[in-house]
mmCIF file of C-alpha atoms in Angstrom:
data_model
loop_
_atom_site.group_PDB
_atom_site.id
_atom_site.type_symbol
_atom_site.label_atom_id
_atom_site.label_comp_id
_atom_site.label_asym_id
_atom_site.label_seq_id
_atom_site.Cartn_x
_atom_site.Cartn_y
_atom_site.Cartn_z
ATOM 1 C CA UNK A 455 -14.658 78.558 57.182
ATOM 2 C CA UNK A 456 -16.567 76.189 59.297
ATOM 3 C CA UNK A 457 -17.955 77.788 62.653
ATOM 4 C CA UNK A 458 -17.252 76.461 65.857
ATOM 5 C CA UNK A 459 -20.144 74.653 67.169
ATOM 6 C CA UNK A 460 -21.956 76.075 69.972
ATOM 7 C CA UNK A 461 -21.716 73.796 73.680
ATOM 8 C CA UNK A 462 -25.319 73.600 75.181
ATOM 9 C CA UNK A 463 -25.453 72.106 78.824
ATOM 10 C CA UNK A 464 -28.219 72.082 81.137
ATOM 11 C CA UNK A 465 -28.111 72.304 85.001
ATOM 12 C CA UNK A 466 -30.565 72.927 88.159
ATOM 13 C CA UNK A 467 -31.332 75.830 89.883
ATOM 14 C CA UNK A 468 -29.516 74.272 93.188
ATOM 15 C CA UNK A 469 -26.304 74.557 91.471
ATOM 16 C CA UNK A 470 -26.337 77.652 90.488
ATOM 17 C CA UNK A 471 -27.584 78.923 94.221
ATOM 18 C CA UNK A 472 -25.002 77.085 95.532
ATOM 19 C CA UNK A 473 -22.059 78.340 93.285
ATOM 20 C CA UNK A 474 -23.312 81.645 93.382
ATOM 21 C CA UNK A 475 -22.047 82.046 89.898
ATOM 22 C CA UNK A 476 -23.664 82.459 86.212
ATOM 23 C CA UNK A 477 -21.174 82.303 84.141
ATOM 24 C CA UNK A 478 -21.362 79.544 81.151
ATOM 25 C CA UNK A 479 -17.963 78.901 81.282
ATOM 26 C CA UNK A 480 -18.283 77.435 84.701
ATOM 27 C CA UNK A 481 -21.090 75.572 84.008
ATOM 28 C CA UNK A 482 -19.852 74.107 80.955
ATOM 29 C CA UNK A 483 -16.730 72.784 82.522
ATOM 30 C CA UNK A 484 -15.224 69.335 82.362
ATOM 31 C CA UNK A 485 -14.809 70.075 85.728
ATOM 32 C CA UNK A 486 -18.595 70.734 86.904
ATOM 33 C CA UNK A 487 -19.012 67.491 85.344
ATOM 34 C CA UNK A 488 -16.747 65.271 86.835
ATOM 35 C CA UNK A 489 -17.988 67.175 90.162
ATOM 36 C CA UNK A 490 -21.242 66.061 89.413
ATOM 37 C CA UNK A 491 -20.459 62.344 89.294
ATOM 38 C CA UNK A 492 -18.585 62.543 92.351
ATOM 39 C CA UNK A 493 -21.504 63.900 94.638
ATOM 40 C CA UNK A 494 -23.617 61.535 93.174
ATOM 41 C CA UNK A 495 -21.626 59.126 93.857
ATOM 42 C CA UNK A 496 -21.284 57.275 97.650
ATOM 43 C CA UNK A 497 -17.899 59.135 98.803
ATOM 44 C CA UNK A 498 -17.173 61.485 101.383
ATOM 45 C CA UNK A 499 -16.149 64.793 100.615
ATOM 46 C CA UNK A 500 -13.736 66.674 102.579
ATOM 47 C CA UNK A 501 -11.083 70.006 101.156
ATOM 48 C CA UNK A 502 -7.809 70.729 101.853
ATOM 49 C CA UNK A 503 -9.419 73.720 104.326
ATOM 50 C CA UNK A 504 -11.004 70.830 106.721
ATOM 51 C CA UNK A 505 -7.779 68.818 106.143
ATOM 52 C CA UNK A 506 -5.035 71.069 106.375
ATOM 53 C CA UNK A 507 -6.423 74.174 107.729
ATOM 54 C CA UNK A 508 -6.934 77.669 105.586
ATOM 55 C CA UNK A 509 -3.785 79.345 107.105
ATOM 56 C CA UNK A 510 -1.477 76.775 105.431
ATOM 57 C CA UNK A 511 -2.983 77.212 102.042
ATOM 58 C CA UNK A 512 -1.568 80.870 100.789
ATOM 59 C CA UNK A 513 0.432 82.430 97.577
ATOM 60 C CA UNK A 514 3.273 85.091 98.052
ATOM 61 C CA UNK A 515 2.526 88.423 97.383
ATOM 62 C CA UNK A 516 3.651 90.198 94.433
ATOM 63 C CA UNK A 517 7.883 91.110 94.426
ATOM 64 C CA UNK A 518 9.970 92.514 92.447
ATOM 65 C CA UNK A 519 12.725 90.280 91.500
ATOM 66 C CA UNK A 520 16.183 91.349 92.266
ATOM 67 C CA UNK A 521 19.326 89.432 91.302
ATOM 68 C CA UNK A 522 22.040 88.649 93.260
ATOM 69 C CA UNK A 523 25.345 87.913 92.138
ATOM 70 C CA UNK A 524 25.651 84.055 93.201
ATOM 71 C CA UNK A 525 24.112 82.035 95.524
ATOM 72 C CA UNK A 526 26.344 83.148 98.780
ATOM 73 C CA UNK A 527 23.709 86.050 98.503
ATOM 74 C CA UNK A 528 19.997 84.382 97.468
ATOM 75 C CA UNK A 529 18.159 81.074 95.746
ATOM 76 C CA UNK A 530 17.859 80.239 92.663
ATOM 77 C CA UNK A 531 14.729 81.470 91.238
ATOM 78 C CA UNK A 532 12.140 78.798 89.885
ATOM 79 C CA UNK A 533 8.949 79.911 87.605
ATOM 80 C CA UNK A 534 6.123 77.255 87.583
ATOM 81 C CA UNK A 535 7.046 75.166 84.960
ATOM 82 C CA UNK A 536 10.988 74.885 85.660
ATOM 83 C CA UNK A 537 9.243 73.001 88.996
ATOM 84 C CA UNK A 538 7.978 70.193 86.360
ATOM 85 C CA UNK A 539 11.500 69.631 85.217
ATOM 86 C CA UNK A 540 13.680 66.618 86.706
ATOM 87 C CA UNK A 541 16.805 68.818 87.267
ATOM 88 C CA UNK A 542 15.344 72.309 87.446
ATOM 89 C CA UNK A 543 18.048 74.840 86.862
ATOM 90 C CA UNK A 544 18.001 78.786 87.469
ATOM 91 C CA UNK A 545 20.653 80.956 86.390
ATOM 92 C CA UNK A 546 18.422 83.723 88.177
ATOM 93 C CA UNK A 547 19.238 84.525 92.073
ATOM 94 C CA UNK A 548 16.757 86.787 94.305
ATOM 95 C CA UNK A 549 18.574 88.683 96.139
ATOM 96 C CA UNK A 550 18.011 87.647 100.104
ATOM 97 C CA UNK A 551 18.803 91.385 101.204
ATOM 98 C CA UNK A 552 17.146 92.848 98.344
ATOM 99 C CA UNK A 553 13.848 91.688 98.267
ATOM 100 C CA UNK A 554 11.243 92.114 101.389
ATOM 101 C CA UNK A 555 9.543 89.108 100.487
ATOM 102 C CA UNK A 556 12.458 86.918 100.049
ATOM 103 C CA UNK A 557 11.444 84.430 103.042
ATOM 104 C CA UNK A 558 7.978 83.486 101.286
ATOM 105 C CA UNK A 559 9.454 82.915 98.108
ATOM 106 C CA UNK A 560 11.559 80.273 99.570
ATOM 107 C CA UNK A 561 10.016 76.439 99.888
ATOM 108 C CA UNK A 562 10.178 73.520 102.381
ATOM 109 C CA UNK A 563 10.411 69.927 101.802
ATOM 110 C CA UNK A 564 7.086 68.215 101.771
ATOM 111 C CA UNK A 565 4.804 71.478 100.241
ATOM 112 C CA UNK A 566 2.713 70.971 97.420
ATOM 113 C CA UNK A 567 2.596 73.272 95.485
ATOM 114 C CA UNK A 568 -0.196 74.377 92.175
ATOM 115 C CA UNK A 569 0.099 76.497 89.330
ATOM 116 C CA UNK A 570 -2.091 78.910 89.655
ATOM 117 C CA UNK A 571 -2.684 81.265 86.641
ATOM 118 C CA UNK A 572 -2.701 80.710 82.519
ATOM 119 C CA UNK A 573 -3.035 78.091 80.083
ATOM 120 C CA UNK A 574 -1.368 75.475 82.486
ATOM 121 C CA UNK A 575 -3.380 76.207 85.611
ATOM 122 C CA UNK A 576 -3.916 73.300 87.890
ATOM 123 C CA UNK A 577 -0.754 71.247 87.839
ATOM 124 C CA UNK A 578 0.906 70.373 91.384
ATOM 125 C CA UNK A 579 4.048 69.311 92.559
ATOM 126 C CA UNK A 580 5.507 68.079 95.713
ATOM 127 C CA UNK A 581 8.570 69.538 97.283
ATOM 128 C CA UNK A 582 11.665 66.926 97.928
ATOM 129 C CA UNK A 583 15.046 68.037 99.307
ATOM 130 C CA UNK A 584 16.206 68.962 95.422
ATOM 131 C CA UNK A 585 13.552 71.408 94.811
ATOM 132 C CA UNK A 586 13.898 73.010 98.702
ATOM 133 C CA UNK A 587 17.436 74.758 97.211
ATOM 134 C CA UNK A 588 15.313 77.268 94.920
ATOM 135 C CA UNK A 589 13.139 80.015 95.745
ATOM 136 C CA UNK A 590 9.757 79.902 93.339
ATOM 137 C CA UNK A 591 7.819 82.950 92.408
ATOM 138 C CA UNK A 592 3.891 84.122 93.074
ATOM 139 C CA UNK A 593 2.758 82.259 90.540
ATOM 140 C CA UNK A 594 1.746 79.123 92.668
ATOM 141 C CA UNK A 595 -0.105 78.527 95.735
ATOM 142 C CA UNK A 596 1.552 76.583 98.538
ATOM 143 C CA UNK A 597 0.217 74.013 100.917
ATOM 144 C CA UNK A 598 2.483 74.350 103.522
ATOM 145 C CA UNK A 599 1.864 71.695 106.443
ATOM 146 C CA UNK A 600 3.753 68.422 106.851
ATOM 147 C CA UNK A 601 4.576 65.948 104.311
ATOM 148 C CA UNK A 602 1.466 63.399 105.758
ATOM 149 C CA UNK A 603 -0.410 61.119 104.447
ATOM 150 C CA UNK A 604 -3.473 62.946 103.661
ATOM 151 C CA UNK A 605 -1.279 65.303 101.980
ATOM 152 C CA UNK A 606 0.091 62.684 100.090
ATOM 153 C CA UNK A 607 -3.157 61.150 99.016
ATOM 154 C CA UNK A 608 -4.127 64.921 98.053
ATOM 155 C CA UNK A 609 -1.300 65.279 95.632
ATOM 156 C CA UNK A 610 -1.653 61.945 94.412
ATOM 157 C CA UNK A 611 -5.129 62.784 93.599
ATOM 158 C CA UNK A 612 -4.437 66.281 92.095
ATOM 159 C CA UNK A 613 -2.525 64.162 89.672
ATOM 160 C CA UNK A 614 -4.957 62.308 88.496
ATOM 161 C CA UNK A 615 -7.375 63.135 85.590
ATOM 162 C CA UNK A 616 -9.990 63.761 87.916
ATOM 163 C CA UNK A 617 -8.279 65.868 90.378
ATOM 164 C CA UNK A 618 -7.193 68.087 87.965
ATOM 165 C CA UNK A 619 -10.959 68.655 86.530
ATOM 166 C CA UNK A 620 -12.079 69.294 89.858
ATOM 167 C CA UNK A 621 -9.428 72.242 90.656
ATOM 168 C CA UNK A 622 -10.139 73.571 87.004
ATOM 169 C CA UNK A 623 -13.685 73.859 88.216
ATOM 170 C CA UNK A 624 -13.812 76.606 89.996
ATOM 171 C CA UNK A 625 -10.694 79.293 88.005
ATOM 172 C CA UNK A 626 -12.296 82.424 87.315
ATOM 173 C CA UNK A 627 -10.863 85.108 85.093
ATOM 174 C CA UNK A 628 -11.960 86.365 81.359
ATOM 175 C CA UNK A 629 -8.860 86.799 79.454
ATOM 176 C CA UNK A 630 -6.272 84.699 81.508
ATOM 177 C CA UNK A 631 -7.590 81.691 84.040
ATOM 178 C CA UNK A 632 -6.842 82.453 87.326
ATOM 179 C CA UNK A 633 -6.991 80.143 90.881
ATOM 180 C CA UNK A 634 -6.596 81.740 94.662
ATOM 181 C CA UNK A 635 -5.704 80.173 97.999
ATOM 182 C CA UNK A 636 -9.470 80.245 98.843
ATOM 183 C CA UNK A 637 -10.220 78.253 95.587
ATOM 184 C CA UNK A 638 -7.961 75.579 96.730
ATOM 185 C CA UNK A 639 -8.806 75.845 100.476
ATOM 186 C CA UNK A 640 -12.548 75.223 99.375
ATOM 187 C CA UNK A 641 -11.884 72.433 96.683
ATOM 188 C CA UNK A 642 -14.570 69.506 97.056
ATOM 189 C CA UNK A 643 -12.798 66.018 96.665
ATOM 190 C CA UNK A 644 -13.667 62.603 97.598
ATOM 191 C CA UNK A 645 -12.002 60.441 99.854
ATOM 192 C CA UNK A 646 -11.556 57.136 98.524
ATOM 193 C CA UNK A 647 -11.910 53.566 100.601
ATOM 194 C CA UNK A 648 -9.256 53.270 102.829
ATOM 195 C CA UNK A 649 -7.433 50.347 101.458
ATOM 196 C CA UNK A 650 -7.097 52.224 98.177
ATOM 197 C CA UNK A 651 -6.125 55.267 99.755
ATOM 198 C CA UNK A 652 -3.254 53.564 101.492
ATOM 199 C CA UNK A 653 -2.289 51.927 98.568
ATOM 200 C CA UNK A 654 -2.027 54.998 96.738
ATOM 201 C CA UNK A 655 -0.034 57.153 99.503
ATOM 202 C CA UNK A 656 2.633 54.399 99.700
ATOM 203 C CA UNK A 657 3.010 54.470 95.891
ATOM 204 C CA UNK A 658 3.177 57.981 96.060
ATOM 205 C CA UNK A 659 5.612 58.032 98.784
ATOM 206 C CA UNK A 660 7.978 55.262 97.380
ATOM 207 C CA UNK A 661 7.838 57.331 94.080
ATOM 208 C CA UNK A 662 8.907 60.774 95.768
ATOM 209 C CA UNK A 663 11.387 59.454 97.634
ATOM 210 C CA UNK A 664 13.392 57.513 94.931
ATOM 211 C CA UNK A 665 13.286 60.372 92.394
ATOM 212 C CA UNK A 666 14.218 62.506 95.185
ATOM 213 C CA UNK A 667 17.378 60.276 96.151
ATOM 214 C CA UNK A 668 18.062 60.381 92.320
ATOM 215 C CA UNK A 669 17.979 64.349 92.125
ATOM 216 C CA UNK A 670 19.963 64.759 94.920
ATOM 217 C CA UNK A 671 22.719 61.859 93.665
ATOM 218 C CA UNK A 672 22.306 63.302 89.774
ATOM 219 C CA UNK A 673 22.929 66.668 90.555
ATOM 220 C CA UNK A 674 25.980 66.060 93.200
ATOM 221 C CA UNK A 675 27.934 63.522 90.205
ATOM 222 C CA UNK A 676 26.898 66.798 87.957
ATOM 223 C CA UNK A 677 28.535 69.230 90.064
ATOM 224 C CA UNK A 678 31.644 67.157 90.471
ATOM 225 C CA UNK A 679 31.872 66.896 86.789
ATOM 226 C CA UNK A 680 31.641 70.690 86.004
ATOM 227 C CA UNK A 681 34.706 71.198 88.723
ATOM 228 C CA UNK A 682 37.176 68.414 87.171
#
């Protein structure tokens, strides 16, 4: 059997003052990299902490899931990657009167939210009016403010190649990656030129807002056919 071959990087004492971490799997990172090129480069840096502020940047606590017998009595429940689907469906209600932390399960249009935890750490979505009907569990982090357009160029960058490097960057955890509200509060990214930014937020926004029209109109001619 051929062995795996052994990653070598090198990197200054600064860094690792700075990160306050000594772990090779940080510093071997995709993510470290693509960090690197970004403070070298001539952008300014901001996080979602200076944008946003660190109260709107939070995860539920652990809750035991309860069902409820239809929706008169809860949300649908969502897990991270039923958020990724174009018609997320949950046959699984939480209980409104059951569970204590039923209000900070439930979502509001224009949150973005990350997966925080496994394999699949790092991807983000953005709440429309479709996805506001469900409730989602503790296993993503919420910015909660204002649909805006910072928030919007945010997302639009988290979707990007690069943005999704730099939030890998700093997951922690041996056996299972992990991310926390602090993580994302903290993350470093650059702020492009402002013609490019604009350009991006108004593709972004043109692109939420037509697949959220289409939800919404897919769903409603789906609901009609199920009660002919």
């Amino acid at each position: 059997n051929r062995r795996p071959e052994m990653r070598i990087g090198t990197t200054g004492a600064a860094l690792v003052y700075d990160s306050e971490r000594f772990d090779s799997k940080y510093f071997l990172d995709e993510g470290r990299v693509v960090f690197e090129r970004v403070r070298a480069g001539k952008w300014t840096l901001t996080t979602p902490a200076a944008e946003f502020g660190r109260e709107f940047i939070w995860m539920p606590n652990r809750f035991v899931r309860v069902p409820a017998c239809s929706e008169e009595f809860g949300r649908p429940l969502l897990v991270p990657y039923d958020c990724f689907r174009y018609l997320p469906h949950s046959n699984e209600i939480l209980s409104n009167s059951q569970v204590g932390a039923y209000e900070s399960a439930l979502l509001k249009r224009g949150w973005v939210l990350i997966v925080r935890s496994g394999r699949n750490l790092g991807p983000a979505t953005l709440v429309d009016s479709f996805l506001e009907r469900f409730a989602v569990s503790d296993d993503m982090i919420r910015i909660s403010c204002p649909l805006s357009n910072e928030l919007l160029y945010l997302y639009a960058l988290l979707c990007s190649r690069t943005g999704q490097a730099l939030i890998r960057r700093d997951r922690n955890g041996s056996v299972i990656d992990h991310l926390g509200p602090k993580q994302v509060a903290a993350l470093q990214y650059p702020l492009a030129h402002k013609d490019v930014a604009s350009f991006c937020v108004d593709q972004f926004r043109r692109g939420f807002e037509l697949r959220e029209r289409a939800r919404v109109d897919l769903d409603g001619v789906s609901r009609e056919f199920l009660r002919a």
